[in-house]
JSON list of C-alpha atoms in Angstrom, two decimals:
[
{"chain": "A", "resi": 1, "resn": "MET", "atom": "CA", "xyz": [-15.89, -14.89, -15.12]},
{"chain": "A", "resi": 2, "resn": "ILE", "atom": "CA", "xyz": [-14.98, -12.60, -12.25]},
{"chain": "A", "resi": 3, "resn": "ILE", "atom": "CA", "xyz": [-11.21, -12.29, -11.97]},
{"chain": "A", "resi": 4, "resn": "VAL", "atom": "CA", "xyz": [-9.70, -11.17, -8.67]},
{"chain": "A", "resi": 5, "resn": "GLN", "atom": "CA", "xyz": [-6.03, -10.19, -8.59]},
{"chain": "A", "resi": 6, "resn": "GLY", "atom": "CA", "xyz": [-4.07, -10.63, -5.41]},
{"chain": "A", "resi": 7, "resn": "SER", "atom": "CA", "xyz": [-0.58, -10.37, -4.03]},
{"chain": "A", "resi": 8, "resn": "CYS", "atom": "CA", "xyz": [1.25, -12.12, -1.21]},
{"chain": "A", "resi": 9, "resn": "ILE", "atom": "CA", "xyz": [4.81, -12.92, -0.17]},
{"chain": "A", "resi": 10, "resn": "ASP", "atom": "CA", "xyz": [5.00, -16.69, -0.84]},
{"chain": "A", "resi": 11, "resn": "PHE", "atom": "CA", "xyz": [2.24, -17.99, -3.10]},
{"chain": "A", "resi": 12, "resn": "GLU", "atom": "CA", "xyz": [3.29, -21.65, -2.98]},
{"chain": "A", "resi": 13, "resn": "ASN", "atom": "CA", "xyz": [2.72, -21.75, 0.79]},
{"chain": "A", "resi": 14, "resn": "GLU", "atom": "CA", "xyz": [-0.32, -19.46, 0.71]},
{"chain": "A", "resi": 15, "resn": "ARG", "atom": "CA", "xyz": [-2.28, -21.21, -2.06]},
{"chain": "A", "resi": 16, "resn": "PRO", "atom": "CA", "xyz": [-3.54, -24.06, 0.19]},
{"chain": "A", "resi": 17, "resn": "LYS", "atom": "CA", "xyz": [-4.78, -21.47, 2.71]},
{"chain": "A", "resi": 18, "resn": "ILE", "atom": "CA", "xyz": [-6.57, -19.55, -0.05]},
{"chain": "A", "resi": 19, "resn": "MET", "atom": "CA", "xyz": [-8.20, -22.73, -1.37]},
{"chain": "A", "resi": 20, "resn": "GLU", "atom": "CA", "xyz": [-9.23, -23.75, 2.15]},
{"chain": "A", "resi": 21, "resn": "PHE", "atom": "CA", "xyz": [-10.90, -20.35, 2.63]},
{"chain": "A", "resi": 22, "resn": "ILE", "atom": "CA", "xyz": [-12.68, -20.70, -0.72]},
{"chain": "A", "resi": 23, "resn": "GLY", "atom": "CA", "xyz": [-13.74, -24.18, 0.38]},
{"chain": "A", "resi": 24, "resn": "THR", "atom": "CA", "xyz": [-15.48, -22.65, 3.40]},
{"chain": "A", "resi": 25, "resn": "LEU", "atom": "CA", "xyz": [-17.35, -20.31, 1.03]},
{"chain": "A", "resi": 26, "resn": "GLU", "atom": "CA", "xyz": [-18.39, -23.29, -1.09]},
{"chain": "A", "resi": 27, "resn": "TRP", "atom": "CA", "xyz": [-19.47, -25.17, 2.03]},
{"chain": "A", "resi": 28, "resn": "GLY", "atom": "CA", "xyz": [-21.56, -22.19, 3.16]},
{"chain": "A", "resi": 29, "resn": "ALA", "atom": "CA", "xyz": [-23.19, -21.89, -0.26]},
{"chain": "A", "resi": 30, "resn": "HIS", "atom": "CA", "xyz": [-23.77, -25.68, -0.44]},
{"chain": "A", "resi": 31, "resn": "GLU", "atom": "CA", "xyz": [-22.42, -25.58, -3.96]},
{"chain": "A", "resi": 32, "resn": "LYS", "atom": "CA", "xyz": [-19.17, -26.54, -5.63]},
{"chain": "A", "resi": 33, "resn": "GLY", "atom": "CA", "xyz": [-18.13, -23.39, -7.51]},
{"chain": "A", "resi": 34, "resn": "LYS", "atom": "CA", "xyz": [-15.96, -23.36, -10.60]},
{"chain": "A", "resi": 35, "resn": "ILE", "atom": "CA", "xyz": [-13.12, -21.52, -8.88]},
{"chain": "A", "resi": 36, "resn": "GLU", "atom": "CA", "xyz": [-9.48, -21.53, -9.88]},
{"chain": "A", "resi": 37, "resn": "CYS", "atom": "CA", "xyz": [-6.48, -19.98, -8.18]},
{"chain": "A", "resi": 38, "resn": "SER", "atom": "CA", "xyz": [-3.23, -19.65, -10.08]},
{"chain": "A", "resi": 39, "resn": "SER", "atom": "CA", "xyz": [0.01, -17.72, -9.94]},
{"chain": "A", "resi": 40, "resn": "SER", "atom": "CA", "xyz": [0.52, -14.88, -12.39]},
{"chain": "A", "resi": 41, "resn": "GLY", "atom": "CA", "xyz": [4.17, -14.11, -11.69]},
{"chain": "A", "resi": 42, "resn": "LYS", "atom": "CA", "xyz": [6.67, -12.57, -9.30]},
{"chain": "A", "resi": 43, "resn": "ALA", "atom": "CA", "xyz": [8.08, -9.07, -9.01]},
{"chain": "A", "resi": 44, "resn": "LEU", "atom": "CA", "xyz": [10.16, -7.32, -6.34]},
{"chain": "A", "resi": 45, "resn": "GLY", "atom": "CA", "xyz": [9.64, -10.09, -3.79]},
{"chain": "A", "resi": 46, "resn": "TRP", "atom": "CA", "xyz": [5.86, -10.24, -4.27]},
{"chain": "A", "resi": 47, "resn": "ASP", "atom": "CA", "xyz": [3.96, -13.18, -5.72]},
{"chain": "A", "resi": 48, "resn": "PHE", "atom": "CA", "xyz": [0.90, -12.22, -7.74]},
{"chain": "A", "resi": 49, "resn": "PHE", "atom": "CA", "xyz": [-2.05, -14.52, -8.26]},
{"chain": "A", "resi": 50, "resn": "HIS", "atom": "CA", "xyz": [-5.48, -14.64, -9.86]},
{"chain": "A", "resi": 51, "resn": "ILE", "atom": "CA", "xyz": [-8.65, -16.16, -8.46]},
{"chain": "A", "resi": 52, "resn": "TYR", "atom": "CA", "xyz": [-11.32, -16.91, -11.06]},
{"chain": "A", "resi": 53, "resn": "PHE", "atom": "CA", "xyz": [-14.91, -16.99, -9.76]},
{"chain": "A", "resi": 54, "resn": "ASP", "atom": "CA", "xyz": [-17.97, -18.21, -11.63]},
{"chain": "A", "resi": 55, "resn": "PRO", "atom": "CA", "xyz": [-20.64, -15.43, -11.72]},
{"chain": "A", "resi": 56, "resn": "ASP", "atom": "CA", "xyz": [-23.36, -17.95, -10.78]},
{"chain": "A", "resi": 57, "resn": "PHE", "atom": "CA", "xyz": [-21.45, -18.87, -7.63]},
{"chain": "A", "resi": 58, "resn": "VAL", "atom": "CA", "xyz": [-21.04, -15.19, -6.73]},
{"chain": "A", "resi": 59, "resn": "GLY", "atom": "CA", "xyz": [-24.78, -14.75, -7.27]},
{"chain": "A", "resi": 60, "resn": "LYS", "atom": "CA", "xyz": [-25.42, -17.59, -4.84]},
{"chain": "A", "resi": 61, "resn": "LEU", "atom": "CA", "xyz": [-23.12, -15.91, -2.29]},
{"chain": "A", "resi": 62, "resn": "LEU", "atom": "CA", "xyz": [-25.06, -12.65, -2.76]},
{"chain": "A", "resi": 63, "resn": "ASP", "atom": "CA", "xyz": [-28.23, -14.46, -1.71]},
{"chain": "A", "resi": 64, "resn": "ILE", "atom": "CA", "xyz": [-26.59, -15.99, 1.37]},
{"chain": "A", "resi": 65, "resn": "TYR", "atom": "CA", "xyz": [-24.51, -12.99, 2.52]},
{"chain": "A", "resi": 66, "resn": "PRO", "atom": "CA", "xyz": [-26.47, -9.73, 2.19]},
{"chain": "A", "resi": 67, "resn": "ASP", "atom": "CA", "xyz": [-23.46, -7.84, 3.61]},
{"chain": "A", "resi": 68, "resn": "ILE", "atom": "CA", "xyz": [-21.90, -7.97, 0.14]},
{"chain": "A", "resi": 69, "resn": "GLN", "atom": "CA", "xyz": [-24.47, -5.43, -1.08]},
{"chain": "A", "resi": 70, "resn": "LYS", "atom": "CA", "xyz": [-23.54, -3.06, 1.76]},
{"chain": "A", "resi": 71, "resn": "GLN", "atom": "CA", "xyz": [-19.93, -2.63, 0.63]},
{"chain": "A", "resi": 72, "resn": "GLU", "atom": "CA", "xyz": [-18.88, 0.59, -1.07]},
{"chain": "A", "resi": 73, "resn": "GLY", "atom": "CA", "xyz": [-18.41, -0.20, -4.74]},
{"chain": "A", "resi": 74, "resn": "ASN", "atom": "CA", "xyz": [-19.74, 0.84, -8.11]},
{"chain": "A", "resi": 75, "resn": "ASP", "atom": "CA", "xyz": [-20.86, -2.61, -9.20]},
{"chain": "A", "resi": 76, "resn": "ILE", "atom": "CA", "xyz": [-21.49, -6.06, -7.77]},
{"chain": "A", "resi": 77, "resn": "GLU", "atom": "CA", "xyz": [-18.03, -7.32, -8.67]},
{"chain": "A", "resi": 78, "resn": "GLN", "atom": "CA", "xyz": [-16.26, -4.54, -6.76]},
{"chain": "A", "resi": 79, "resn": "ARG", "atom": "CA", "xyz": [-18.51, -5.04, -3.76]},
{"chain": "A", "resi": 80, "resn": "PHE", "atom": "CA", "xyz": [-17.78, -8.76, -3.82]},
{"chain": "A", "resi": 81, "resn": "VAL", "atom": "CA", "xyz": [-14.01, -8.20, -3.88]},
{"chain": "A", "resi": 82, "resn": "LEU", "atom": "CA", "xyz": [-14.20, -5.74, -0.95]},
{"chain": "A", "resi": 83, "resn": "TRP", "atom": "CA", "xyz": [-16.32, -8.20, 1.02]},
{"chain": "A", "resi": 84, "resn": "LEU", "atom": "CA", "xyz": [-13.96, -11.08, 0.15]},
{"chain": "A", "resi": 85, "resn": "SER", "atom": "CA", "xyz": [-10.96, -9.06, 1.30]},
{"chain": "A", "resi": 86, "resn": "LYS", "atom": "CA", "xyz": [-12.63, -8.27, 4.64]},
{"chain": "A", "resi": 87, "resn": "GLN", "atom": "CA", "xyz": [-13.60, -11.92, 5.15]},
{"chain": "A", "resi": 88, "resn": "MET", "atom": "CA", "xyz": [-10.03, -13.03, 4.47]},
{"chain": "A", "resi": 89, "resn": "LYS", "atom": "CA", "xyz": [-8.70, -10.51, 6.99]},
{"chain": "A", "resi": 90, "resn": "LYS", "atom": "CA", "xyz": [-11.14, -11.88, 9.58]},
{"chain": "A", "resi": 91, "resn": "SER", "atom": "CA", "xyz": [-9.64, -15.32, 8.91]},
{"chain": "A", "resi": 92, "resn": "LYS", "atom": "CA", "xyz": [-6.13, -13.91, 9.50]},
{"chain": "A", "resi": 93, "resn": "LEU", "atom": "CA", "xyz": [-5.25, -14.09, 5.79]},
{"chain": "A", "resi": 94, "resn": "GLU", "atom": "CA", "xyz": [-3.52, -10.88, 4.73]},
{"chain": "A", "resi": 95, "resn": "TYR", "atom": "CA", "xyz": [-3.68, -10.49, 0.96]},
{"chain": "A", "resi": 96, "resn": "TYR", "atom": "CA", "xyz": [-4.08, -7.41, -1.17]},
{"chain": "A", "resi": 97, "resn": "LEU", "atom": "CA", "xyz": [-7.05, -8.09, -3.45]},
{"chain": "A", "resi": 98, "resn": "LYS", "atom": "CA", "xyz": [-8.53, -6.06, -6.26]},
{"chain": "A", "resi": 99, "resn": "LEU", "atom": "CA", "xyz": [-10.86, -6.62, -9.16]},
{"chain": "A", "resi": 100, "resn": "SER", "atom": "CA", "xyz": [-9.01, -7.34, -12.36]},
{"chain": "A", "resi": 101, "resn": "ASP", "atom": "CA", "xyz": [-9.51, -4.85, -15.16]},
{"chain": "A", "resi": 102, "resn": "VAL", "atom": "CA", "xyz": [-12.26, -6.48, -17.13]},
{"chain": "A", "resi": 103, "resn": "PRO", "atom": "CA", "xyz": [-12.64, -5.09, -20.65]},
{"chain": "A", "resi": 104, "resn": "ARG", "atom": "CA", "xyz": [-15.91, -3.24, -20.94]},
{"chain": "A", "resi": 105, "resn": "GLU", "atom": "CA", "xyz": [-17.70, -1.75, -23.88]},
{"chain": "A", "resi": 106, "resn": "THR", "atom": "CA", "xyz": [-16.61, 1.83, -24.47]},
{"chain": "A", "resi": 107, "resn": "VAL", "atom": "CA", "xyz": [-19.47, 4.24, -24.92]},
{"chain": "A", "resi": 108, "resn": "ARG", "atom": "CA", "xyz": [-19.20, 7.76, -26.21]},
{"chain": "A", "resi": 109, "resn": "GLY", "atom": "CA", "xyz": [-21.92, 10.18, -25.31]},
{"chain": "A", "resi": 110, "resn": "PHE", "atom": "CA", "xyz": [-25.16, 8.81, -23.96]},
{"chain": "A", "resi": 111, "resn": "ARG", "atom": "CA", "xyz": [-27.33, 5.97, -25.13]},
{"chain": "A", "resi": 112, "resn": "LEU", "atom": "CA", "xyz": [-30.84, 6.40, -26.44]},
{"chain": "A", "resi": 113, "resn": "ASN", "atom": "CA", "xyz": [-33.50, 3.81, -25.98]},
{"chain": "A", "resi": 114, "resn": "PRO", "atom": "CA", "xyz": [-34.80, 2.97, -29.49]},
{"chain": "A", "resi": 115, "resn": "ASP", "atom": "CA", "xyz": [-38.27, 2.28, -28.08]},
{"chain": "A", "resi": 116, "resn": "HIS", "atom": "CA", "xyz": [-38.61, 5.93, -27.07]},
{"chain": "A", "resi": 117, "resn": "TYR", "atom": "CA", "xyz": [-37.69, 7.59, -30.37]},
{"chain": "A", "resi": 118, "resn": "ARG", "atom": "CA", "xyz": [-40.16, 10.02, -31.85]},
{"chain": "A", "resi": 119, "resn": "ASP", "atom": "CA", "xyz": [-41.57, 9.12, -35.20]},
{"chain": "A", "resi": 120, "resn": "ASP", "atom": "CA", "xyz": [-42.80, 11.43, -37.98]},
{"chain": "A", "resi": 121, "resn": "SER", "atom": "CA", "xyz": [-46.43, 11.32, -36.84]},
{"chain": "A", "resi": 122, "resn": "GLU", "atom": "CA", "xyz": [-45.53, 12.82, -33.46]},
{"chain": "A", "resi": 123, "resn": "LEU", "atom": "CA", "xyz": [-43.54, 15.57, -35.17]},
{"chain": "A", "resi": 124, "resn": "GLU", "atom": "CA", "xyz": [-46.58, 16.45, -37.31]},
{"chain": "A", "resi": 125, "resn": "LYS", "atom": "CA", "xyz": [-48.66, 16.80, -34.14]},
{"chain": "A", "resi": 126, "resn": "LEU", "atom": "CA", "xyz": [-46.18, 19.31, -32.74]},
{"chain": "A", "resi": 127, "resn": "ARG", "atom": "CA", "xyz": [-46.38, 21.63, -35.83]}
]
């Protein structure tokens, strides 16, 4: 699940506009995505919301819109959120979007590929 966080001034009035925009994405992809949009609270006059995208739907959008790959981001999810933000601004929808902090596996040091380990026979050849 790709979780996009966003903020706006009045979520109750903006949610239908967000869902209409997502509907145009679904129409363009010819697929009904498993997408949800829900409020996550209010603070200092801002309404915060989450949009949940199915990774398969995002993969379908990647095939249709190659501009997603051209965005500046470290991974596909970040590129998708940058592209989505630009598309919303083109549609006159001003929201501040960012990729939610998805828990990732913490790695210390570097990883070794177990298929490339040396075995004892190779060490004997080196002596």
